[in-house]
Coordinates of N, CA and C in Angstrom, one line a residue:
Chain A
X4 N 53.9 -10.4 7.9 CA 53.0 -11.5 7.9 C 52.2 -11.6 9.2
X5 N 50.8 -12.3 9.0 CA 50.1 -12.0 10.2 C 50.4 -13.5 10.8
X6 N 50.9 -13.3 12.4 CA 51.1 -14.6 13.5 C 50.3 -13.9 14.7
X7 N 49.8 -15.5 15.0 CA 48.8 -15.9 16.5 C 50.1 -16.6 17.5
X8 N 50.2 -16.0 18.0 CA 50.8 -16.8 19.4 C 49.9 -16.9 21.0
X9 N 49.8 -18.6 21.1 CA 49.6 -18.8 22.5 C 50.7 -19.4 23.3
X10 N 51.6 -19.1 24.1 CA 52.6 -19.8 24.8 C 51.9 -20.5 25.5
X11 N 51.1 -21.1 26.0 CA 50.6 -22.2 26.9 C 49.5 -23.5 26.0
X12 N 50.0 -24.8 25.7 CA 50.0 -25.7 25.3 C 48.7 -26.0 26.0
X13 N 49.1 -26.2 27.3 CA 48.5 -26.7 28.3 C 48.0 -26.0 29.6
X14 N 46.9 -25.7 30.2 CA 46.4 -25.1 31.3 C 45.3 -25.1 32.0
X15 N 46.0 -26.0 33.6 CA 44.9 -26.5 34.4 C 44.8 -25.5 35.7
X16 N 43.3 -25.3 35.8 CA 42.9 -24.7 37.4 C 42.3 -25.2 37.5
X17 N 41.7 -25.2 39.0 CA 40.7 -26.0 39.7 C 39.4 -24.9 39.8
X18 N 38.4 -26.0 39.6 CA 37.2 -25.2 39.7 C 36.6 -23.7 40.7
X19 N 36.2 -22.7 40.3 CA 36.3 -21.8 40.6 C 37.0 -20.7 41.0
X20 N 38.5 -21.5 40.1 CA 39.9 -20.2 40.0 C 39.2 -19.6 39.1
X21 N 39.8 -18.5 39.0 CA 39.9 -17.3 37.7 C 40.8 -17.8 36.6
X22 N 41.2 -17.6 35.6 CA 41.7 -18.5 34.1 C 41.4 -17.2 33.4
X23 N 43.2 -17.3 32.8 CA 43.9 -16.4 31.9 C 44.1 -17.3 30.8
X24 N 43.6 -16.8 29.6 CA 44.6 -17.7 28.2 C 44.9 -16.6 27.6
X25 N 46.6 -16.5 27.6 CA 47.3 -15.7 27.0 C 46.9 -15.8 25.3
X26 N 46.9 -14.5 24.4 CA 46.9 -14.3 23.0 C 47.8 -13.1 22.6
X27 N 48.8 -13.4 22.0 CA 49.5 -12.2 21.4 C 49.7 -12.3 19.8
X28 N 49.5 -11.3 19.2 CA 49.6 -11.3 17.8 C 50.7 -10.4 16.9
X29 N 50.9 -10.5 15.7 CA 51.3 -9.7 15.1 C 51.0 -9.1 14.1
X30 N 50.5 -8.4 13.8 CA 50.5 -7.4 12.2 C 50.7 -6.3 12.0
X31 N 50.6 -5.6 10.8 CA 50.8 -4.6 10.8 C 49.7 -3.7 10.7
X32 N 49.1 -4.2 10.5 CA 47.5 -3.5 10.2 C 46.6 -3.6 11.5
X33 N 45.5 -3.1 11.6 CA 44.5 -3.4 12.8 C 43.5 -4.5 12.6
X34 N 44.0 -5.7 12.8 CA 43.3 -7.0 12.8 C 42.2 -6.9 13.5
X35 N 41.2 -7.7 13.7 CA 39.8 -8.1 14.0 C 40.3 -9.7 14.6
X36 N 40.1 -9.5 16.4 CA 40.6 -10.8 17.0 C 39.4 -11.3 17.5
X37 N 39.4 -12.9 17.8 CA 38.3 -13.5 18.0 C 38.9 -14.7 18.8
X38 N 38.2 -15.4 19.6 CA 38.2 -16.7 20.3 C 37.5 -17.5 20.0
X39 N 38.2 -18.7 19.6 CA 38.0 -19.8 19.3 C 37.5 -21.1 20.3
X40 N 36.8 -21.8 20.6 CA 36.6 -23.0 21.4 C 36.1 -24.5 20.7
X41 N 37.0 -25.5 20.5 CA 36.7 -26.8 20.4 C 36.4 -27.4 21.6
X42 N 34.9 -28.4 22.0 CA 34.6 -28.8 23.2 C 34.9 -30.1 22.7
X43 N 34.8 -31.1 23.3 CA 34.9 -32.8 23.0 C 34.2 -33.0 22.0
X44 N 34.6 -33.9 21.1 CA 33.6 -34.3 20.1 C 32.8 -33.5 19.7
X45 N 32.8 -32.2 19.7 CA 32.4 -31.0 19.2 C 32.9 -30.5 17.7
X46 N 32.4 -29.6 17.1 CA 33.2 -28.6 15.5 C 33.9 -27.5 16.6
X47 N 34.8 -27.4 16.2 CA 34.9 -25.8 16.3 C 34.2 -24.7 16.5
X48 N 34.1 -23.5 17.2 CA 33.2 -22.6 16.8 C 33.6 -21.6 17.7
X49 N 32.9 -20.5 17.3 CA 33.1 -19.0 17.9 C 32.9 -19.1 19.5
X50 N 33.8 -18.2 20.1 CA 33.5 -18.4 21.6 C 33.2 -16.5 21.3
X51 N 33.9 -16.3 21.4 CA 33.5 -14.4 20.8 C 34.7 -13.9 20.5
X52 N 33.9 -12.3 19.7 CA 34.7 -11.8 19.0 C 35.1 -10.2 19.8
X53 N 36.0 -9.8 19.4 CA 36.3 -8.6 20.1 C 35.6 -7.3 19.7
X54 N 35.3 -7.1 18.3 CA 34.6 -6.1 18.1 C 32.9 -6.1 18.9
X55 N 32.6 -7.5 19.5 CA 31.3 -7.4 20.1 C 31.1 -6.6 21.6
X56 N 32.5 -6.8 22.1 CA 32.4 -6.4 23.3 C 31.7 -7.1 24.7
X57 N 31.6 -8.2 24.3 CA 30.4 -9.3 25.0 C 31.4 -10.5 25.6
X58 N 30.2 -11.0 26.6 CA 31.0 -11.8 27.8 C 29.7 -12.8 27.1
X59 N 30.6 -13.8 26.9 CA 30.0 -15.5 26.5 C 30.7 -16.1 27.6
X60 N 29.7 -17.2 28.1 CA 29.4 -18.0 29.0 C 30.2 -17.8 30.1
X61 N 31.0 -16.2 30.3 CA 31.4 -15.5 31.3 C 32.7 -15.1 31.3
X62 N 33.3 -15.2 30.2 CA 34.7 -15.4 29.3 C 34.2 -14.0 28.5
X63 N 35.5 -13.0 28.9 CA 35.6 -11.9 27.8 C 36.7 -11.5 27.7
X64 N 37.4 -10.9 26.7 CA 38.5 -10.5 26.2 C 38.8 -9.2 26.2
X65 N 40.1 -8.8 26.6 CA 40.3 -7.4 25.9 C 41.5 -7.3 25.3
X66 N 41.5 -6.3 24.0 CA 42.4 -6.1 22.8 C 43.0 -4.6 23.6
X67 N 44.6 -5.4 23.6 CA 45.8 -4.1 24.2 C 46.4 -4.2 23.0
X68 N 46.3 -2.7 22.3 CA 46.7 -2.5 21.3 C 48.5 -2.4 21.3
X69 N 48.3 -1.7 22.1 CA 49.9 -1.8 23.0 C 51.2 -2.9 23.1
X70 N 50.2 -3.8 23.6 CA 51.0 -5.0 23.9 C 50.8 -6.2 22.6
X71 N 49.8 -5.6 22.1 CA 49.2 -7.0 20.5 C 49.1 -8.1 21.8
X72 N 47.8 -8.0 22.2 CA 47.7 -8.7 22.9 C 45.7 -9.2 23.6
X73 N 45.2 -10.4 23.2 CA 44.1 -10.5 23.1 C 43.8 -11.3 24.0
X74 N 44.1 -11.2 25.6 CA 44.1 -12.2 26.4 C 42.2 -12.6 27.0
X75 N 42.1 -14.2 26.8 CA 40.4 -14.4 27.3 C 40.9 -14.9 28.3
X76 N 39.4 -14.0 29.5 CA 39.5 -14.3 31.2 C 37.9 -15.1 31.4
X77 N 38.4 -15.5 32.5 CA 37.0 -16.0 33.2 C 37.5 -15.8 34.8
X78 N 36.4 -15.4 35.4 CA 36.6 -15.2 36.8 C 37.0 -16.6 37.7
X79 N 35.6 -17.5 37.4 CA 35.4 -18.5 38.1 C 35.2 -19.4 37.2
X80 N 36.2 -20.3 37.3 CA 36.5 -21.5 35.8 C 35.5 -22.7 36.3
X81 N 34.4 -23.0 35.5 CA 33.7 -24.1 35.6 C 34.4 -25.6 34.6
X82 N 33.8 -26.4 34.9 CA 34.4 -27.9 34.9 C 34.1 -28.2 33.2
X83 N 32.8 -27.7 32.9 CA 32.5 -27.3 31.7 C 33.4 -26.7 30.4
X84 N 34.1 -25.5 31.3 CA 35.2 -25.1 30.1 C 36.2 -25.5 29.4
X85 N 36.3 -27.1 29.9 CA 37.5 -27.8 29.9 C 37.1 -27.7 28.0
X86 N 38.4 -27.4 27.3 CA 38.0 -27.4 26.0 C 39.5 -27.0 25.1
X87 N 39.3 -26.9 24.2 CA 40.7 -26.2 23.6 C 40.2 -25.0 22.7
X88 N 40.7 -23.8 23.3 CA 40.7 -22.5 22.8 C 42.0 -22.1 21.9
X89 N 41.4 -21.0 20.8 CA 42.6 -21.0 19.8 C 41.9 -19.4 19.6
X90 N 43.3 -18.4 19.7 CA 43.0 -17.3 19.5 C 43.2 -17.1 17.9
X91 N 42.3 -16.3 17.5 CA 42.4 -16.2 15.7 C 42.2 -14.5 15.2
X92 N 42.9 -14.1 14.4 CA 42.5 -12.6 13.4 C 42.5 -12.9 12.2
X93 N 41.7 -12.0 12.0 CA 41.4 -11.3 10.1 C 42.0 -10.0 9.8
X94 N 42.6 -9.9 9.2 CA 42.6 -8.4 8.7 C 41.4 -7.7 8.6
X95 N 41.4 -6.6 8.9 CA 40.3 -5.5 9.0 C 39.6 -5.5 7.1
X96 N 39.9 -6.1 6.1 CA 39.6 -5.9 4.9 C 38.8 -7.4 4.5
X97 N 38.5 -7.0 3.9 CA 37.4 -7.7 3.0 C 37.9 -9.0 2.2
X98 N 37.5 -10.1 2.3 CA 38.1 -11.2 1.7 C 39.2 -11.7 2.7
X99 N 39.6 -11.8 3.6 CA 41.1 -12.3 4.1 C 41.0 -13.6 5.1
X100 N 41.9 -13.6 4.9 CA 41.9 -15.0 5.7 C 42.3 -14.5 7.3
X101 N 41.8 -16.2 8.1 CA 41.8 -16.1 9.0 C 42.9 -16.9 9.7
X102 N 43.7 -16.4 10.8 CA 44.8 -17.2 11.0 C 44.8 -17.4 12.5
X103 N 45.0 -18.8 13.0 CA 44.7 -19.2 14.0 C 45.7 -19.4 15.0
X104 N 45.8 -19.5 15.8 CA 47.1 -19.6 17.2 C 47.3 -21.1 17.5
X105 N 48.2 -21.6 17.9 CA 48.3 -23.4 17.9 C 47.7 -24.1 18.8
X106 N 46.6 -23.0 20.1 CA 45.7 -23.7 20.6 C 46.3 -23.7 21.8
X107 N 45.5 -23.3 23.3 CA 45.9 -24.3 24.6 C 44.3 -25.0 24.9
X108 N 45.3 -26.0 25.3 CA 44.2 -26.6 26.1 C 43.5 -26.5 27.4
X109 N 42.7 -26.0 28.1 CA 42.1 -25.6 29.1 C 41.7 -27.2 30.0
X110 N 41.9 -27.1 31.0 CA 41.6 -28.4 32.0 C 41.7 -28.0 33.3
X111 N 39.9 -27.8 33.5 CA 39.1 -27.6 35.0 C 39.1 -28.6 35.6
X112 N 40.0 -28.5 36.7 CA 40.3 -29.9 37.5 C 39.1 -29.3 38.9
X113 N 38.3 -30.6 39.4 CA 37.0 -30.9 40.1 C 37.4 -30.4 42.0
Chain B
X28 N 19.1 -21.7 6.7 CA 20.5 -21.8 7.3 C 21.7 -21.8 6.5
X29 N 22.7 -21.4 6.8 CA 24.1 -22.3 6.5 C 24.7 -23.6 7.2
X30 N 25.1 -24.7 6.1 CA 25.8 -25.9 6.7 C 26.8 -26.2 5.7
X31 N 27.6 -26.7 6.5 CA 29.2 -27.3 5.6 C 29.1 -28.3 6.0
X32 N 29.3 -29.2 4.6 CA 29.7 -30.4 4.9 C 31.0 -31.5 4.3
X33 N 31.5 -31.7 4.8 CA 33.1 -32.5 4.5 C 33.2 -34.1 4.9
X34 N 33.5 -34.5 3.8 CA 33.9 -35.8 3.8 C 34.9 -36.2 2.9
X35 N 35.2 -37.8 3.7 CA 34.7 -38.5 4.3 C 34.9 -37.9 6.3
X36 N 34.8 -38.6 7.0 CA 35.3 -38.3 8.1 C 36.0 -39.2 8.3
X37 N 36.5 -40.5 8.1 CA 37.5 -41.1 8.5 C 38.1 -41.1 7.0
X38 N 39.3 -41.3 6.6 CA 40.5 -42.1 5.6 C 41.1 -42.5 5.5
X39 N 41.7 -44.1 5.4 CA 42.8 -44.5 5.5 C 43.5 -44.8 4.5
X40 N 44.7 -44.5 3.9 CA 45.3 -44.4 2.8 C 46.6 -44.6 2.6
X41 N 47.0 -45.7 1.3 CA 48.4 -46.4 2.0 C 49.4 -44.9 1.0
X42 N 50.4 -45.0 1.4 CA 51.7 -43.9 1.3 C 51.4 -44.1 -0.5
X43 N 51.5 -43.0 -1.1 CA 51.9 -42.8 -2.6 C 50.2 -42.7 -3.3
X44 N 49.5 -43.3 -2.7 CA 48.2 -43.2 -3.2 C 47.6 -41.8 -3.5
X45 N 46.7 -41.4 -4.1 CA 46.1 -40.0 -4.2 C 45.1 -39.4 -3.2
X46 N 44.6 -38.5 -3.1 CA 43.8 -37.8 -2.0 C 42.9 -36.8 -2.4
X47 N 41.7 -37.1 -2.2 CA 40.6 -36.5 -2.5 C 39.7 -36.4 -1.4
X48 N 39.8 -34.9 -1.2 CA 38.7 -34.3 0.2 C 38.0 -33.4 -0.3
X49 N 36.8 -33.4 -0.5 CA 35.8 -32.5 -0.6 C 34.7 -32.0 0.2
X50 N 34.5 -30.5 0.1 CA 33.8 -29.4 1.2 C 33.2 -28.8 0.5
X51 N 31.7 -29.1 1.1 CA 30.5 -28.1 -0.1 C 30.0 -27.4 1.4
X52 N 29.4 -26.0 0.7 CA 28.6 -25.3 1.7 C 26.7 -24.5 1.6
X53 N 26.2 -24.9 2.1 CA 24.7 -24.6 1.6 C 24.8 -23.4 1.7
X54 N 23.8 -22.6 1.5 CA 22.8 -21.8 2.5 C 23.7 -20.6 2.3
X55 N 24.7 -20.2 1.8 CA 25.0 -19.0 1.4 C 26.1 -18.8 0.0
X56 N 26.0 -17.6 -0.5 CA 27.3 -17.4 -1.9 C 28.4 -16.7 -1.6
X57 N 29.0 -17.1 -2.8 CA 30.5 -16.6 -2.7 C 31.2 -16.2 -1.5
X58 N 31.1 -17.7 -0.5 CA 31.9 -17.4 0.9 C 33.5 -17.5 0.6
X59 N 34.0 -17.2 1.9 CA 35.5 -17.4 1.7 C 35.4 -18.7 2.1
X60 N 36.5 -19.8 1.3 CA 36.5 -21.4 1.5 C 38.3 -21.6 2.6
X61 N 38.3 -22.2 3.3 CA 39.4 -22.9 3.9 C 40.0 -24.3 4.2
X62 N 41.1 -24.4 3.9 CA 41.2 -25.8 4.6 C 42.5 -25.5 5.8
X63 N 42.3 -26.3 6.8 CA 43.2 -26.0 7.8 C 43.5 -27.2 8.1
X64 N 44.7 -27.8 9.0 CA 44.8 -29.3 9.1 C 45.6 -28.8 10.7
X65 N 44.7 -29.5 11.8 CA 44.8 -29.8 12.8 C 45.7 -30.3 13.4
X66 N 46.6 -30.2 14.3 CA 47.7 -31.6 14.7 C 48.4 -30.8 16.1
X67 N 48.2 -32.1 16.9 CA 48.3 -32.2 18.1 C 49.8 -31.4 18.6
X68 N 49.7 -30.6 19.6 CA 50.4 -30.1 20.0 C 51.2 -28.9 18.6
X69 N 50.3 -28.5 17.9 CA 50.7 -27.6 16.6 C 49.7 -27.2 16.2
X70 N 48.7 -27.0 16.7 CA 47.4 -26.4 16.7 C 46.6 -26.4 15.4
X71 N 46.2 -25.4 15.0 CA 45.4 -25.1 13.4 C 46.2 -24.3 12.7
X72 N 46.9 -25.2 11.7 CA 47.2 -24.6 10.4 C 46.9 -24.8 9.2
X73 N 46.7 -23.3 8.5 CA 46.1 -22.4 7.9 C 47.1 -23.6 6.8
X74 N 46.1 -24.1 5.4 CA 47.1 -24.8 4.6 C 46.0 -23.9 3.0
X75 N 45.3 -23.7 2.8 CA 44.8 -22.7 1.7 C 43.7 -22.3 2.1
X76 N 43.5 -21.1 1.5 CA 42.0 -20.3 1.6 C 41.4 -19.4 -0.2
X77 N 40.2 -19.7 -0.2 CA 40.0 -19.3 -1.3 C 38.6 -18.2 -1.0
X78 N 39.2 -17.0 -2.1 CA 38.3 -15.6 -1.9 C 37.1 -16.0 -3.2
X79 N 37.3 -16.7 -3.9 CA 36.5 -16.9 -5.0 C 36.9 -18.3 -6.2
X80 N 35.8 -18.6 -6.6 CA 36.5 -19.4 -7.7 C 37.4 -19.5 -8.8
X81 N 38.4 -20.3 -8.6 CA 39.7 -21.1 -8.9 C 40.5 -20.1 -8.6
X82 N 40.0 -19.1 -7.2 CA 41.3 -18.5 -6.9 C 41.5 -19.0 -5.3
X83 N 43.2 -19.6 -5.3 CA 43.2 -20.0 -4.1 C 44.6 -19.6 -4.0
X84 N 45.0 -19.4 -2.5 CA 46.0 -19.1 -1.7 C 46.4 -20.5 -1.2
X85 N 47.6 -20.4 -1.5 CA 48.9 -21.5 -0.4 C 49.3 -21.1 0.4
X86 N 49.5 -21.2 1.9 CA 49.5 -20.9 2.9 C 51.2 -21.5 3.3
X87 N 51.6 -22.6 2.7 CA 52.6 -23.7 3.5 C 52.7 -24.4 2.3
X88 N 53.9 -24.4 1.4 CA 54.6 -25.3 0.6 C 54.1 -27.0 1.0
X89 N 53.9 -27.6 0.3 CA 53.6 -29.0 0.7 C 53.4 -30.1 -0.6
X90 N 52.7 -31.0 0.1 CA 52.5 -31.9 -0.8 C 51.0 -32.2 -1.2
X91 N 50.3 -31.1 -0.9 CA 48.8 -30.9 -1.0 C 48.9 -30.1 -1.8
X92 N 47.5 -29.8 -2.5 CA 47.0 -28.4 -3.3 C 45.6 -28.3 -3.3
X93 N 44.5 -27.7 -3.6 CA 43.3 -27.1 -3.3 C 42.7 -26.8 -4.7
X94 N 41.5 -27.0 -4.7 CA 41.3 -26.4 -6.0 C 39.3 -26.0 -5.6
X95 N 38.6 -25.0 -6.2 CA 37.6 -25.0 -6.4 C 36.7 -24.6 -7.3
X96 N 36.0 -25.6 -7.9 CA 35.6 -25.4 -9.2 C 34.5 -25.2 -9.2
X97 N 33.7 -24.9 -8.0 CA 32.5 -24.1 -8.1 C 32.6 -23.4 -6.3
X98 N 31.7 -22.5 -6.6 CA 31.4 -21.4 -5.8 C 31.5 -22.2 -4.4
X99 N 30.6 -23.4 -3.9 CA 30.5 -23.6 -2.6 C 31.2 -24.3 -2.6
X100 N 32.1 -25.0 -3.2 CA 32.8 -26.6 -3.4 C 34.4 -26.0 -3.4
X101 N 34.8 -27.4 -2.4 CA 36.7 -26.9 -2.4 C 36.8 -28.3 -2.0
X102 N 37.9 -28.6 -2.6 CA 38.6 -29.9 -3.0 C 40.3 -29.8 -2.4
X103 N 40.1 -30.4 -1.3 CA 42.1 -30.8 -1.1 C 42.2 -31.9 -1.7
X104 N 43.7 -32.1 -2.3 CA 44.1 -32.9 -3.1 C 45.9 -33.4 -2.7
X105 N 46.1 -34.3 -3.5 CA 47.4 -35.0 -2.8 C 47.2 -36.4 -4.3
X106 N 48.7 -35.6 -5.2 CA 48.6 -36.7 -6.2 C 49.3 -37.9 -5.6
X107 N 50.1 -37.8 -4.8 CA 50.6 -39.4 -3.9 C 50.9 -38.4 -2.4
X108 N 50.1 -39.0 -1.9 CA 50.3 -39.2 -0.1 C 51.6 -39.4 0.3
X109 N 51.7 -38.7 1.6 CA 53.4 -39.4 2.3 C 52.4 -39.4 3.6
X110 N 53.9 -39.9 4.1 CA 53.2 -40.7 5.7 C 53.0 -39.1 6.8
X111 N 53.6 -38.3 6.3 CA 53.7 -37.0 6.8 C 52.4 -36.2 7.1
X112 N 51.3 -36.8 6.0 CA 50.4 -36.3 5.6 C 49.2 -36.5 6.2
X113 N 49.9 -37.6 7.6 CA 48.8 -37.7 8.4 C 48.2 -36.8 9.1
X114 N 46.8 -36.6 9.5 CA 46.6 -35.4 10.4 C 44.9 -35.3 10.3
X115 N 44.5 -34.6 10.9 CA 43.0 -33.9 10.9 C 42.6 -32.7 10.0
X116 N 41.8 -32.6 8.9 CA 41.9 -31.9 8.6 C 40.5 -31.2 8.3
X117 N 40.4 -29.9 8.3 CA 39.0 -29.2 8.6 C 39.1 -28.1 7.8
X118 N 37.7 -28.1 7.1 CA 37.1 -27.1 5.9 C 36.4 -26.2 6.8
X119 N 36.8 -25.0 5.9 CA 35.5 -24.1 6.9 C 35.3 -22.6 5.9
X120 N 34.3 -22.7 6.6 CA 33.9 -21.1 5.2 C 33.4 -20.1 6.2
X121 N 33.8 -18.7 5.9 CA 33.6 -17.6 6.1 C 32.9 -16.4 5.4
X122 N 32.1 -15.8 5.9 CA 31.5 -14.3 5.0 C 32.3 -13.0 5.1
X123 N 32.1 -12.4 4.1 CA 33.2 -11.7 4.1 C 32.7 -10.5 4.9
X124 N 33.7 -9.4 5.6 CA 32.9 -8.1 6.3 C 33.6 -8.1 7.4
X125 N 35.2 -8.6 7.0 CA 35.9 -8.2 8.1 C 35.7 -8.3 9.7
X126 N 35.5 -7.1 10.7 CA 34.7 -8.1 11.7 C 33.5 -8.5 12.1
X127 N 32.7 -8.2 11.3 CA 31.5 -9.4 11.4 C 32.0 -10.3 10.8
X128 N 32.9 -11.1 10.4 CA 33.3 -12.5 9.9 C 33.1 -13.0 10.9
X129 N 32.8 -14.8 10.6 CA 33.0 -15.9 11.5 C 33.4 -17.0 10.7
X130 N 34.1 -18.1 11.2 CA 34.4 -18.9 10.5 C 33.8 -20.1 10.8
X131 N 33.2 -20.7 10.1 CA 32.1 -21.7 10.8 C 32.8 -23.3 9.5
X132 N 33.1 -24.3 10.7 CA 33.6 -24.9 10.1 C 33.4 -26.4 10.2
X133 N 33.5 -27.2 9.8 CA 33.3 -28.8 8.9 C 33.1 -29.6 10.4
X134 N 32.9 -31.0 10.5 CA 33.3 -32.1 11.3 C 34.6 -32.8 11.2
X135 N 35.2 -32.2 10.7 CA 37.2 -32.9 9.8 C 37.2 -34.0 9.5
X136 N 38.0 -34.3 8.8 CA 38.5 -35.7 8.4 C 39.8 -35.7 8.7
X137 N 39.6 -37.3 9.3 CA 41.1 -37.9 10.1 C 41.6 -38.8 9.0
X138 N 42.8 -38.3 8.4 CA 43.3 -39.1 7.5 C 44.8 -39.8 8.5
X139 N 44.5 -40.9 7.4 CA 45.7 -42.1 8.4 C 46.5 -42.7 6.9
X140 N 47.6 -42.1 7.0 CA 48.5 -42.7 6.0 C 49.1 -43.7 6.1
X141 N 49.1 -44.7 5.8 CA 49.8 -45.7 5.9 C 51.2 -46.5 5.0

């Protein structure tokens, strides 16, 4: 069965740390992983995906196939990112669902 | 464009009563449909997803079920509510293509069982 794990509920750095949000997964197949961001009173929506290879709003990810492991970094955490990120995969096939991680919450203290 | 829309956004509903949420999507065909239901400190869980019409996956034994009877349209349902059943819950539709997917999803509805 395909599982999202984020062990951190909760995680605060102060403006201009660097910020790790751990993602580890499991399947057996080669999933298609992606980051998730809820902002306040916001929908949901894509922060990026890993097959793009791209740094959104300075937050990029890298897939350790090794470790099943999809950890999103930012160098210098702005006050802005305060948000709740949820790491998510699809299977590599057509039609599948998408299954989501239980979310940490990110909190840029000033 | 594509837009999803779900309602209501708020519901309050006393215990044993029935449950009707519905999620329509413009702007594109035969997407993949979802419902997921939100909840604090338990993140987003996956409760059905459907690949096409009146075919849906259960995700999590419960006291809900899903149904869609046309292409953009998906209906969560609940023939008597429990208090359990409180939570956030969000529709969202996807295109199919593996990793070019994205899941682009609703404004939720906060149901409050009472």
């Amino acid at each position: 069965a395909q599982r999202v794990t984020q062990p951190e509920k909760l995680l605060s750095v102060f403006k201009g740390a660097p910020v790790e949000l751990k993602c580890n997964y499991s399947y057996s197949g080669s999933p298609e992983l992606f980051w998730y961001v809820q902002y306040s009173r916001q929908r949901l929506q894509l922060l990026l995906r890993h097959i793009s290879r791209e740094s959104i709003k300075g937050f990029t990810a890298d897939l350790n196939k090794g470790e099943t492991s999809f950890h999103l970094k930012k160098p210098f955490a702005q006050e802005e990112d305060s948000a709740m990120y949820y790491c998510a995969l699809t299977p590599d096939n057509y039609g599948q669902n998408f299954v989501f991680g239980p979310g940490t919450r990110l909190s840029v203290l000033p | 464009s594509q837009t999803i829309h779900q309602w209501p956004a708020t519901l309050v509903q006393p215990v044993g009563s029935p449950l009707s949420l519905e999620c329509t999507v413009e702007g594109t065909s035969n997407p993949n449909l979802y419902w997921y239901r939100q909840a604090a400190g338990r993140g987003l869980q996956l409760l059905f997803y459907s690949v096409g019409i009146g075919q849906i996956s259960s995700e999590v034994p419960q006291n809900l079920s899903a149904s869609r009877p046309q292409d953009r349209q998906f209906i969560l349902s609940s023939k008597k509510l429990l208090l359990s059943d409180s939570g956030f819950y969000l529709c969202a539709w996807s295109t199919w293509g593996g990793a070019r997917s994205e899941a682009f999803f609703g404004q939720g509805t906060r149901l409050t069982v009472v």
